[in-house]
Coordinates of N, CA, C and O in Angstrom, one line a residue:
M235 N -9.2 10.1 7.3 CA -8.8 9.4 8.4 C -7.3 9.1 8.3 O -6.8 8.6 7.3
A236 N -6.5 9.4 9.4 CA -5.1 9.3 9.4 C -4.7 7.8 9.5 O -5.5 7.0 10.0
Y237 N -3.6 7.4 8.9 CA -3.1 6.1 8.9 C -2.6 5.7 10.3 O -1.9 6.6 10.9
S238 N -2.8 4.5 10.7 CA -2.1 4.0 12.0 C -0.7 3.7 11.6 O -0.3 3.6 10.5
R239 N 0.1 3.6 12.7 CA 1.5 3.2 12.5 C 1.6 1.9 11.7 O 2.4 1.8 10.8
E240 N 0.8 0.9 12.1 CA 0.8 -0.4 11.4 C 0.5 -0.3 9.9 O 1.1 -0.9 9.1
A241 N -0.6 0.6 9.6 CA -1.0 0.7 8.2 C 0.1 1.4 7.4 O 0.3 1.1 6.3
L242 N 0.8 2.4 8.0 CA 1.9 3.1 7.3 C 3.0 2.1 7.0 O 3.5 2.0 5.9
I243 N 3.4 1.3 8.0 CA 4.4 0.3 7.8 C 4.0 -0.7 6.7 O 4.9 -1.0 5.8
E244 N 2.8 -1.1 6.7 CA 2.4 -2.1 5.7 C 2.4 -1.4 4.3 O 2.9 -2.0 3.4
A245 N 1.9 -0.2 4.2 CA 1.9 0.5 2.9 C 3.3 0.8 2.4 O 3.6 0.6 1.2
V246 N 4.1 1.3 3.2 CA 5.5 1.7 2.8 C 6.4 0.5 2.5 O 7.1 0.4 1.5
S247 N 6.3 -0.5 3.4 CA 7.2 -1.7 3.2 C 6.9 -2.4 1.9 O 7.7 -3.0 1.3
A248 N 5.6 -2.3 1.4 CA 5.2 -3.0 0.2 C 5.8 -2.3 -1.1 O 5.8 -2.9 -2.2
Q249 N 6.3 -1.1 -0.9 CA 6.8 -0.3 -2.0 C 8.4 -0.4 -2.2 O 8.9 0.3 -3.0
M250 N 9.0 -1.3 -1.5 CA 10.5 -1.4 -1.6 C 11.0 -2.8 -1.4 O 10.3 -3.6 -0.8
P251 N 12.2 -3.1 -1.9 CA 12.8 -4.4 -1.7 C 13.0 -4.6 -0.2 O 13.2 -3.6 0.6
D252 N 13.1 -5.8 0.2 CA 13.3 -6.2 1.6 C 14.6 -5.5 2.2 O 14.6 -5.0 3.3
K253 N 15.6 -5.4 1.4 CA 16.9 -4.8 1.9 C 16.7 -3.4 2.2 O 17.2 -2.9 3.3
R254 N 15.9 -2.7 1.4 CA 15.6 -1.2 1.7 C 14.7 -1.1 2.9 O 14.8 -0.2 3.7
W255 N 13.8 -2.1 3.1 CA 12.9 -2.0 4.3 C 13.7 -2.3 5.5 O 13.5 -1.7 6.6
Q256 N 14.7 -3.2 5.4 CA 15.6 -3.4 6.6 C 16.3 -2.1 7.0 O 16.5 -1.7 8.1
H257 N 16.8 -1.3 5.9 CA 17.4 0.0 6.2 C 16.4 0.9 6.9 O 16.7 1.6 7.9
T258 N 15.1 0.9 6.4 CA 14.1 1.8 7.0 C 13.9 1.4 8.5 O 13.7 2.3 9.3
L259 N 13.8 0.1 8.8 CA 13.7 -0.3 10.2 C 14.9 0.2 11.0 O 14.7 0.6 12.1
G260 N 16.1 0.2 10.4 CA 17.2 0.7 11.1 C 17.1 2.2 11.4 O 17.5 2.7 12.4
V261 N 16.6 2.9 10.4 CA 16.4 4.4 10.5 C 15.3 4.7 11.6 O 15.5 5.6 12.4
M262 N 14.3 3.8 11.6 CA 13.2 4.0 12.6 C 13.9 3.9 14.0 O 13.7 4.7 14.9
E263 N 14.6 2.8 14.2 CA 15.2 2.5 15.5 C 16.2 3.6 15.9 O 16.1 4.1 17.1
T264 N 17.0 4.0 15.0 CA 18.0 5.1 15.3 C 17.4 6.4 15.5 O 17.8 7.2 16.4
S265 N 16.3 6.7 14.8 CA 15.6 8.0 14.9 C 15.0 8.1 16.3 O 15.1 9.1 17.0
I266 N 14.4 7.0 16.8 CA 13.8 7.0 18.1 C 14.9 7.2 19.2 O 14.8 8.0 20.1
K267 N 16.1 6.5 19.0 CA 17.2 6.6 20.0 C 17.7 8.1 20.0 O 17.9 8.7 21.1
L268 N 18.0 8.6 18.8 CA 18.5 10.0 18.8 C 17.5 11.0 19.3 O 17.8 11.9 20.0
A269 N 16.2 10.8 19.0 CA 15.1 11.7 19.5 C 15.1 11.6 21.1 O 15.0 12.7 21.7
E270 N 15.3 10.5 21.6 CA 15.3 10.3 23.1 C 16.5 11.0 23.7 O 16.4 11.7 24.7
V271 N 17.7 10.9 23.1 CA 18.9 11.5 23.6 C 18.9 13.0 23.5 O 19.3 13.7 24.4
Y272 N 18.3 13.5 22.3 CA 18.4 15.0 22.1 C 17.1 15.7 22.3 O 17.1 16.9 22.1
G273 N 16.1 15.1 22.8 CA 14.9 15.8 23.2 C 13.9 16.1 22.1 O 13.0 16.9 22.2
A274 N 13.9 15.3 21.0 CA 12.9 15.4 20.0 C 11.8 14.4 20.3 O 11.9 13.5 21.2
D275 N 10.6 14.5 19.7 CA 9.5 13.6 19.9 C 9.8 12.2 19.2 O 9.8 12.2 18.0
P276 N 10.0 11.2 20.0 CA 10.3 9.9 19.4 C 9.2 9.4 18.4 O 9.5 8.8 17.4
Q277 N 7.9 9.6 18.7 CA 6.9 9.2 17.8 C 6.9 9.9 16.5 O 6.7 9.3 15.4
R278 N 7.1 11.2 16.5 CA 7.2 12.0 15.2 C 8.5 11.5 14.5 O 8.4 11.4 13.2
A279 N 9.6 11.3 15.2 CA 10.8 10.8 14.5 C 10.5 9.5 13.8 O 11.0 9.3 12.7
E280 N 9.8 8.6 14.5 CA 9.6 7.3 13.9 C 8.7 7.4 12.7 O 8.9 6.7 11.7
T281 N 7.7 8.2 12.8 CA 6.8 8.4 11.6 C 7.5 8.9 10.4 O 7.4 8.4 9.3
A282 N 8.4 9.9 10.6 CA 9.2 10.4 9.5 C 10.1 9.4 9.0 O 10.3 9.2 7.8
A283 N 10.7 8.6 9.9 CA 11.6 7.5 9.4 C 10.9 6.4 8.6 O 11.4 5.9 7.6
I284 N 9.6 6.1 9.0 CA 8.9 5.1 8.3 C 8.7 5.6 6.8 O 8.8 4.8 5.9
L285 N 8.4 6.9 6.7 CA 8.1 7.4 5.3 C 9.3 8.0 4.6 O 9.1 8.4 3.4
H286 N 10.5 8.0 5.2 CA 11.6 8.8 4.5 C 11.9 8.3 3.2 O 12.3 9.1 2.3
D287 N 11.8 7.0 2.9 CA 12.2 6.4 1.6 C 11.0 5.9 0.8 O 11.1 5.0 -0.1
V288 N 9.8 6.4 1.1 CA 8.6 5.9 0.5 C 8.6 5.9 -1.0 O 8.1 5.0 -1.7
A289 N 9.3 6.9 -1.6 CA 9.3 7.0 -3.1 C 10.7 6.6 -3.7 O 10.9 6.7 -4.9
K290 N 11.5 6.0 -2.9 CA 12.9 5.7 -3.3 C 12.9 4.8 -4.5 O 13.8 5.0 -5.4
Y291 N 12.0 3.9 -4.6 CA 12.1 2.9 -5.7 C 11.0 3.2 -6.8 O 10.7 2.4 -7.6
W292 N 10.5 4.4 -6.8 CA 9.5 4.8 -7.8 C 10.3 5.0 -9.1 O 11.4 5.5 -9.0
P293 N 9.7 4.8 -10.2 CA 10.3 5.2 -11.5 C 10.7 6.7 -11.5 O 9.9 7.5 -11.0
V294 N 11.8 7.0 -12.1 CA 12.3 8.3 -12.2 C 11.3 9.2 -12.9 O 11.0 10.4 -12.4
E295 N 10.7 8.7 -13.9 CA 9.7 9.6 -14.6 C 8.5 9.9 -13.7 O 7.9 11.0 -13.8
R296 N 8.1 9.0 -12.9 CA 6.9 9.2 -12.0 C 7.3 10.3 -11.0 O 6.5 11.2 -10.7
M297 N 8.5 10.2 -10.5 CA 9.0 11.3 -9.5 C 9.1 12.6 -10.3 O 8.6 13.6 -9.7
K298 N 9.6 12.6 -11.5 CA 9.7 13.9 -12.2 C 8.4 14.5 -12.5 O 8.2 15.7 -12.3
D299 N 7.4 13.6 -12.8 CA 6.0 14.1 -13.1 C 5.5 14.8 -11.8 O 4.8 15.8 -11.9
I300 N 5.7 14.2 -10.7 CA 5.1 14.7 -9.4 C 5.8 16.1 -9.1 O 5.1 17.0 -8.7
I301 N 7.1 16.1 -9.3 CA 7.8 17.4 -9.1 C 7.3 18.5 -10.0 O 7.0 19.6 -9.5
V302 N 7.2 18.2 -11.3 CA 6.8 19.2 -12.3 C 5.3 19.6 -12.1 O 5.0 20.8 -12.0
Q303 N 4.4 18.6 -12.0 CA 3.0 18.9 -11.9 C 2.5 19.5 -10.7 O 1.5 20.2 -10.6
N304 N 3.3 19.4 -9.6 CA 2.9 20.0 -8.3 C 3.8 21.2 -7.9 O 3.7 21.6 -6.7
G305 N 4.6 21.7 -8.8 CA 5.4 22.8 -8.5 C 6.4 22.6 -7.3 O 6.7 23.6 -6.6
L306 N 6.9 21.4 -7.2 CA 7.9 21.2 -6.2 C 9.3 21.7 -6.7 O 9.3 22.3 -7.7
S307 N 10.3 21.6 -5.9 CA 11.6 22.2 -6.2 C 12.1 21.8 -7.6 O 12.7 20.7 -7.8
A308 N 12.0 22.7 -8.5 CA 12.5 22.5 -9.9 C 14.0 22.4 -9.9 O 14.5 21.7 -10.8
E309 N 14.7 23.0 -8.9 CA 16.1 22.9 -8.9 C 16.6 21.5 -8.8 O 17.6 21.1 -9.3
L310 N 15.8 20.6 -8.1 CA 16.1 19.2 -7.9 C 16.4 18.5 -9.3 O 17.2 17.7 -9.4
L311 N 15.6 18.9 -10.3 CA 15.7 18.3 -11.6 C 17.0 18.5 -12.2 O 17.4 17.8 -13.2
Q312 N 17.8 19.5 -11.8 CA 19.1 19.8 -12.3 C 20.2 19.0 -11.6 O 21.4 19.1 -11.9
H313 N 19.8 18.2 -10.6 CA 20.7 17.5 -9.8 C 20.5 16.0 -9.8 O 19.5 15.5 -10.4
D314 N 21.3 15.3 -9.1 CA 21.2 13.8 -9.0 C 19.8 13.3 -8.7 O 19.2 13.7 -7.7
K315 N 19.4 12.4 -9.5 CA 18.0 11.8 -9.3 C 17.9 11.1 -7.9 O 16.8 10.9 -7.4
Q316 N 19.0 10.8 -7.3 CA 19.0 10.2 -5.9 C 18.4 11.1 -4.9 O 17.9 10.7 -3.9
L317 N 18.4 12.4 -5.2 CA 17.8 13.4 -4.3 C 16.3 13.5 -4.4 O 15.6 14.0 -3.5
W318 N 15.8 13.1 -5.6 CA 14.4 13.4 -5.9 C 13.4 12.7 -4.9 O 12.3 13.3 -4.6
H319 N 13.7 11.5 -4.4 CA 12.8 10.8 -3.6 C 12.4 11.4 -2.3 O 11.3 11.2 -1.8
A320 N 13.3 12.3 -1.8 CA 13.0 13.0 -0.5 C 11.9 14.0 -0.7 O 10.9 14.0 0.1
E321 N 12.0 14.8 -1.7 CA 11.0 15.8 -2.0 C 9.6 15.2 -2.4 O 8.6 15.5 -1.9
V322 N 9.7 14.2 -3.2 CA 8.5 13.4 -3.6 C 7.9 12.7 -2.4 O 6.7 12.7 -2.3
G323 N 8.8 12.1 -1.6 CA 8.3 11.4 -0.4 C 7.5 12.3 0.5 O 6.5 11.9 1.1
A324 N 8.0 13.5 0.7 CA 7.3 14.5 1.6 C 5.9 14.8 1.0 O 4.9 14.8 1.7
F325 N 5.9 15.0 -0.4 CA 4.6 15.2 -1.0 C 3.6 14.0 -0.9 O 2.5 14.2 -0.6
V326 N 4.2 12.8 -1.1 CA 3.4 11.6 -1.0 C 2.9 11.4 0.5 O 1.7 11.1 0.7
A327 N 3.7 11.7 1.4 CA 3.4 11.6 2.8 C 2.2 12.5 3.2 O 1.2 12.0 3.8
E328 N 2.2 13.7 2.6 CA 1.1 14.6 2.9 C -0.2 14.2 2.1 O -1.3 14.2 2.7
H329 N 0.0 13.9 0.8 CA -1.2 13.8 0.0 C -1.7 12.4 -0.1 O -2.9 12.2 -0.4
E330 N -0.9 11.4 0.2 CA -1.4 10.0 0.1 C -1.6 9.4 1.5 O -2.4 8.5 1.7
Y331 N -0.7 9.8 2.5 CA -0.8 9.2 3.8 C -1.3 10.2 4.9 O -1.2 9.9 6.0
E332 N -1.8 11.3 4.4 CA -2.5 12.3 5.3 C -1.6 12.8 6.5 O -2.1 13.0 7.6
I333 N -0.3 12.9 6.2 CA 0.6 13.5 7.2 C 0.5 15.0 7.1 O 0.8 15.6 6.1
T334 N 0.0 15.7 8.2 CA -0.2 17.1 8.1 C 0.8 17.9 9.0 O 0.9 19.1 8.9
D335 N 1.6 17.2 9.7 CA 2.6 17.8 10.6 C 3.8 18.3 9.8 O 4.5 17.5 9.2
P336 N 3.9 19.6 9.7 CA 5.0 20.2 8.9 C 6.4 19.8 9.3 O 7.3 19.7 8.5
G337 N 6.6 19.4 10.6 CA 7.9 19.0 11.1 C 8.2 17.6 10.5 O 9.4 17.4 10.1
I338 N 7.3 16.7 10.5 CA 7.5 15.4 9.9 C 7.8 15.5 8.4 O 8.7 14.9 7.9
L339 N 7.0 16.3 7.7 CA 7.2 16.5 6.3 C 8.5 17.1 6.0 O 9.2 16.7 5.1
G340 N 9.0 18.0 6.8 CA 10.3 18.6 6.6 C 11.4 17.6 6.9 O 12.4 17.5 6.1
A341 N 11.2 16.7 7.9 CA 12.2 15.7 8.1 C 12.3 14.7 6.9 O 13.4 14.2 6.6
I342 N 11.2 14.4 6.3 CA 11.3 13.6 5.1 C 11.9 14.3 4.0 O 12.8 13.8 3.3
R343 N 11.5 15.6 3.7 CA 12.0 16.4 2.6 C 13.5 16.6 2.6 O 14.2 16.6 1.6
Y344 N 14.1 16.8 3.8 CA 15.5 17.1 3.9 C 16.4 16.0 4.4 O 17.5 16.3 4.8
H345 N 15.9 14.8 4.4 CA 16.7 13.7 5.0 C 17.9 13.4 4.2 O 18.9 12.8 4.7
T346 N 17.9 13.7 2.9 CA 19.1 13.5 2.1 C 20.0 14.7 1.9 O 21.3 14.5 1.8
S347 N 19.5 15.8 1.9 CA 20.3 17.0 1.6 C 20.6 17.9 2.8 O 21.6 18.6 2.8
G348 N 19.7 17.8 3.8 CA 19.8 18.8 4.9 C 19.4 20.2 4.3 O 19.0 20.3 3.2
R349 N 19.5 21.2 5.2 CA 19.2 22.6 4.7 C 19.7 23.5 5.8 O 20.0 23.1 6.9
E350 N 19.7 24.8 5.5 CA 20.0 25.8 6.5 C 18.9 25.8 7.5 O 17.7 25.7 7.1
G351 N 19.2 26.0 8.8 CA 18.2 26.1 9.8 C 17.4 24.9 10.0 O 16.2 24.9 10.3
M352 N 18.1 23.7 10.0 CA 17.4 22.5 10.2 C 16.8 22.4 11.6 O 17.4 22.9 12.6
T353 N 15.6 21.9 11.7 CA 14.9 21.7 13.0 C 15.5 20.5 13.7 O 16.2 19.7 13.1
L354 N 15.2 20.3 14.9 CA 15.7 19.2 15.7 C 15.3 17.9 15.1 O 16.1 17.0 14.9
L355 N 14.0 17.8 14.7 CA 13.5 16.6 14.1 C 14.2 16.3 12.7 O 14.5 15.1 12.4
E356 N 14.4 17.3 11.9 CA 15.1 17.1 10.6 C 16.5 16.6 10.9 O 17.0 15.7 10.2
K357 N 17.2 17.1 11.9 CA 18.6 16.7 12.2 C 18.6 15.2 12.6 O 19.4 14.4 12.2
V358 N 17.6 14.8 13.5 CA 17.5 13.5 14.0 C 17.3 12.5 12.8 O 18.0 11.5 12.8
V359 N 16.4 12.7 12.0 CA 16.1 11.8 10.9 C 17.2 11.7 9.8 O 17.6 10.7 9.4
C360 N 17.7 12.9 9.5 CA 18.9 12.9 8.6 C 20.1 12.1 9.1 O 20.6 11.3 8.4
L361 N 20.4 12.4 10.3 CA 21.5 11.7 10.9 C 21.2 10.2 11.1 O 22.1 9.3 10.8
A362 N 20.0 9.8 11.5 CA 19.7 8.4 11.6 C 19.8 7.7 10.3 O 20.2 6.5 10.2
D363 N 19.5 8.4 9.2 CA 19.7 7.8 7.8 C 21.1 7.5 7.5 O 21.5 6.5 6.9
Y364 N 22.0 8.4 8.0 CA 23.5 8.1 7.8 C 24.0 7.0 8.7 O 24.9 6.2 8.2
I365 N 23.5 6.8 9.9 CA 24.2 6.0 10.9 C 23.5 4.7 11.3 O 23.9 4.0 12.2
E366 N 22.3 4.5 10.7 CA 21.6 3.3 11.2 C 22.5 2.1 11.1 O 23.4 2.0 10.3
P367 N 22.2 1.0 11.9 CA 23.1 -0.1 12.1 C 23.5 -0.8 10.8 O 24.6 -1.4 10.7
G368 N 22.6 -0.8 9.8 CA 23.0 -1.5 8.5 C 23.9 -0.7 7.6 O 24.4 -1.3 6.6
R369 N 24.2 0.5 7.9 CA 25.1 1.3 7.1 C 26.5 0.8 7.3 O 27.0 0.7 8.4
D370 N 27.2 0.7 6.2 CA 28.6 0.2 6.2 C 29.4 0.9 5.1 O 29.4 0.5 4.0
F371 N 30.0 2.0 5.5 CA 30.9 2.7 4.5 C 32.0 3.3 5.2 O 32.0 3.5 6.5
P372 N 33.1 3.6 4.5 CA 34.3 4.2 5.2 C 33.9 5.4 6.0 O 33.3 6.4 5.5
G373 N 34.3 5.4 7.3 CA 34.0 6.6 8.1 C 32.7 6.6 8.9 O 32.5 7.4 9.8
V374 N 31.9 5.6 8.7 CA 30.6 5.6 9.4 C 30.7 5.4 10.9 O 29.9 6.0 11.7
D375 N 31.7 4.7 11.3 CA 31.9 4.5 12.8 C 32.3 5.8 13.4 O 31.8 6.1 14.5
E376 N 33.1 6.6 12.7 CA 33.5 7.9 13.3 C 32.2 8.9 13.3 O 32.1 9.6 14.3
I377 N 31.4 8.8 12.3 CA 30.2 9.6 12.3 C 29.3 9.2 13.5 O 28.7 10.0 14.2
R378 N 29.2 7.9 13.7 CA 28.4 7.4 14.9 C 28.9 7.9 16.2 O 28.2 8.3 17.0
K379 N 30.3 7.9 16.3 CA 30.9 8.4 17.6 C 30.5 9.9 17.7 O 30.2 10.4 18.8
K380 N 30.7 10.7 16.7 CA 30.4 12.1 16.7 C 28.9 12.4 17.0 O 28.6 13.4 17.6
S381 N 28.1 11.5 16.6 CA 26.6 11.6 16.8 C 26.3 11.5 18.3 O 25.3 12.0 18.7
M382 N 27.2 10.9 19.1 CA 26.9 10.8 20.5 C 27.4 12.0 21.2 O 27.1 12.3 22.4
V383 N 28.2 12.8 20.5 CA 28.7 14.1 21.1 C 27.6 15.2 20.9 O 27.2 15.9 21.8
S384 N 27.2 15.3 19.6 CA 26.1 16.2 19.2 C 25.6 15.9 17.9 O 26.3 15.3 17.0
L385 N 24.3 16.3 17.7 CA 23.7 16.1 16.4 C 24.5 16.8 15.3 O 24.7 16.3 14.2
E386 N 24.9 18.1 15.6 CA 25.6 18.9 14.7 C 26.9 18.3 14.3 O 27.3 18.2 13.1
E387 N 27.7 17.8 15.3 CA 29.0 17.1 15.0 C 28.8 15.9 14.1 O 29.5 15.7 13.1
G388 N 27.7 15.1 14.4 CA 27.5 13.9 13.5 C 27.1 14.3 12.1 O 27.5 13.7 11.1
L389 N 26.2 15.3 12.0 CA 25.7 15.7 10.7 C 26.9 16.4 9.9 O 27.0 16.1 8.7
I390 N 27.7 17.2 10.5 CA 28.8 17.8 9.8 C 29.7 16.6 9.2 O 30.1 16.7 8.1
A391 N 30.0 15.7 10.1 CA 30.8 14.5 9.6 C 30.2 13.8 8.5 O 30.8 13.4 7.5
G392 N 28.9 13.6 8.5 CA 28.1 12.9 7.5 C 28.1 13.7 6.2 O 28.4 13.2 5.1
F393 N 27.9 15.0 6.3 CA 27.9 15.9 5.1 C 29.3 16.0 4.5 O 29.5 15.9 3.3
D394 N 30.3 16.1 5.4 CA 31.7 16.1 4.9 C 32.0 14.8 4.1 O 32.6 14.9 3.0
S395 N 31.5 13.7 4.6 CA 31.8 12.4 3.9 C 31.1 12.4 2.6 O 31.7 12.0 1.6
T396 N 29.9 12.8 2.5 CA 29.1 12.9 1.3 C 29.8 13.8 0.3 O 30.0 13.5 -0.9
I397 N 30.1 15.0 0.7 CA 30.7 16.0 -0.2 C 32.0 15.5 -0.7 O 32.3 15.7 -1.9
S398 N 32.8 15.0 0.2 CA 34.2 14.5 -0.2 C 34.0 13.4 -1.3 O 34.8 13.4 -2.3
L399 N 33.1 12.5 -1.1 CA 32.9 11.4 -2.0 C 32.4 12.0 -3.4 O 32.9 11.6 -4.4
L400 N 31.5 12.9 -3.4 CA 31.1 13.6 -4.6 C 32.2 14.3 -5.3 O 32.3 14.2 -6.5
L401 N 33.1 15.0 -4.5 CA 34.2 15.7 -5.1 C 35.2 14.7 -5.8 O 35.7 14.9 -6.9
Q402 N 35.4 13.5 -5.1 CA 36.4 12.5 -5.6 C 35.8 12.0 -6.9 O 36.6 11.6 -7.8
K403 N 34.5 11.9 -7.0 CA 33.9 11.3 -8.3 C 33.6 12.4 -9.3 O 33.0 12.1 -10.3
R404 N 34.1 13.6 -9.0 CA 33.8 14.8 -9.9 C 32.3 14.9 -10.2 O 31.9 15.1 -11.4
R405 N 31.5 14.8 -9.2 CA 30.0 14.9 -9.3 C 29.6 16.3 -8.8 O 30.3 16.9 -8.0
V406 N 28.5 16.7 -9.2 CA 27.9 18.0 -8.7 C 27.5 17.8 -7.3 O 26.9 16.8 -6.9
V407 N 27.8 18.8 -6.4 CA 27.3 18.8 -5.0 C 26.0 19.6 -5.0 O 26.0 20.8 -5.4
F408 N 25.0 19.1 -4.4 CA 23.7 19.8 -4.2 C 24.0 21.0 -3.3 O 24.4 20.8 -2.2
P409 N 23.7 22.2 -3.8 CA 24.0 23.4 -3.0 C 23.4 23.4 -1.6 O 24.0 23.9 -0.6
L410 N 22.2 22.8 -1.4 CA 21.5 22.8 -0.1 C 22.4 22.1 0.9 O 22.4 22.4 2.1
T411 N 23.1 21.0 0.5 CA 23.9 20.2 1.4 C 25.1 21.1 1.9 O 25.5 21.1 3.1
V412 N 25.7 21.9 1.0 CA 26.8 22.7 1.4 C 26.3 23.8 2.3 O 26.9 24.1 3.4
L413 N 25.1 24.4 2.0 CA 24.6 25.4 2.9 C 24.2 24.8 4.3 O 24.5 25.4 5.3
A414 N 23.7 23.6 4.3 CA 23.4 22.9 5.6 C 24.6 22.7 6.4 O 24.7 23.0 7.6
R415 N 25.7 22.2 5.8 CA 26.9 21.9 6.5 C 27.5 23.2 7.0 O 27.9 23.2 8.2
N416 N 27.6 24.2 6.2 CA 28.1 25.5 6.7 C 27.3 26.1 7.8 O 27.9 26.6 8.8
D417 N 26.0 25.9 7.8 CA 25.1 26.4 8.9 C 25.4 25.7 10.2 O 25.5 26.3 11.2
L418 N 25.6 24.4 10.1 CA 25.9 23.6 11.3 C 27.3 24.0 11.9 O 27.5 24.0 13.1
V419 N 28.3 24.2 11.0 CA 29.6 24.7 11.5 C 29.4 26.0 12.2 O 30.0 26.2 13.3
R420 N 28.7 26.9 11.7 CA 28.5 28.2 12.3 C 27.8 28.0 13.7 O 28.2 28.7 14.7
I421 N 26.8 27.1 13.7 CA 26.1 26.9 15.0 C 27.1 26.4 16.1 O 27.1 26.9 17.2
L422 N 28.0 25.5 15.7 CA 29.0 25.0 16.7 C 30.0 26.1 17.0 O 30.4 26.2 18.2
E423 N 30.4 26.9 16.1 CA 31.3 28.0 16.4 C 30.7 29.0 17.4 O 31.4 29.5 18.2
E424 N 29.4 29.2 17.2 CA 28.7 30.2 18.1 C 28.7 29.6 19.6 O 28.6 30.4 20.5
K425 N 28.7 28.3 19.7 CA 28.7 27.7 21.0 C 30.0 27.8 21.8 O 30.0 27.6 23.0
I426 N 31.1 28.1 21.0 CA 32.4 28.1 21.7 C 32.6 29.4 22.5 O 32.2 30.5 22.1

């Protein structure tokens, strides 16, 4: 039996601090708005947003075990642990919360990294995670403005911000994020 919206909210909110739940509420609200503006399904966007950080506060070893034992992206283990919760979250959404919609699962899986060939729903949830009202970092207002021009413009600005920060800190950049950014740039160039 599939979980109701209320049951999902109850189960997920219990797994994170209140501050992170407030972030999730912001992602839910923003996902719905972006979905309505750009033609995605608001209900699917909200479901992905509810679950996007479900594994965020799980112990690293628990996430690693799920990745290894279930043959998930082993490449993730070579990168920042902050990325792990997205892949694990998609697995948990499917196996614990009975989410069978591959679009919702993809939106959860790629909300931190993006990927080449992002679907409309993946773009909506990824961008909502960047720009929800509680986010406050240098450049977020510019990303919000670009988000009203196009999902691609907003995401490119978000990815550029993330990549720039990682470069400044001499951190490894997850290859999927670079591929996602470049793919979005190509999409915009083709529209010209």
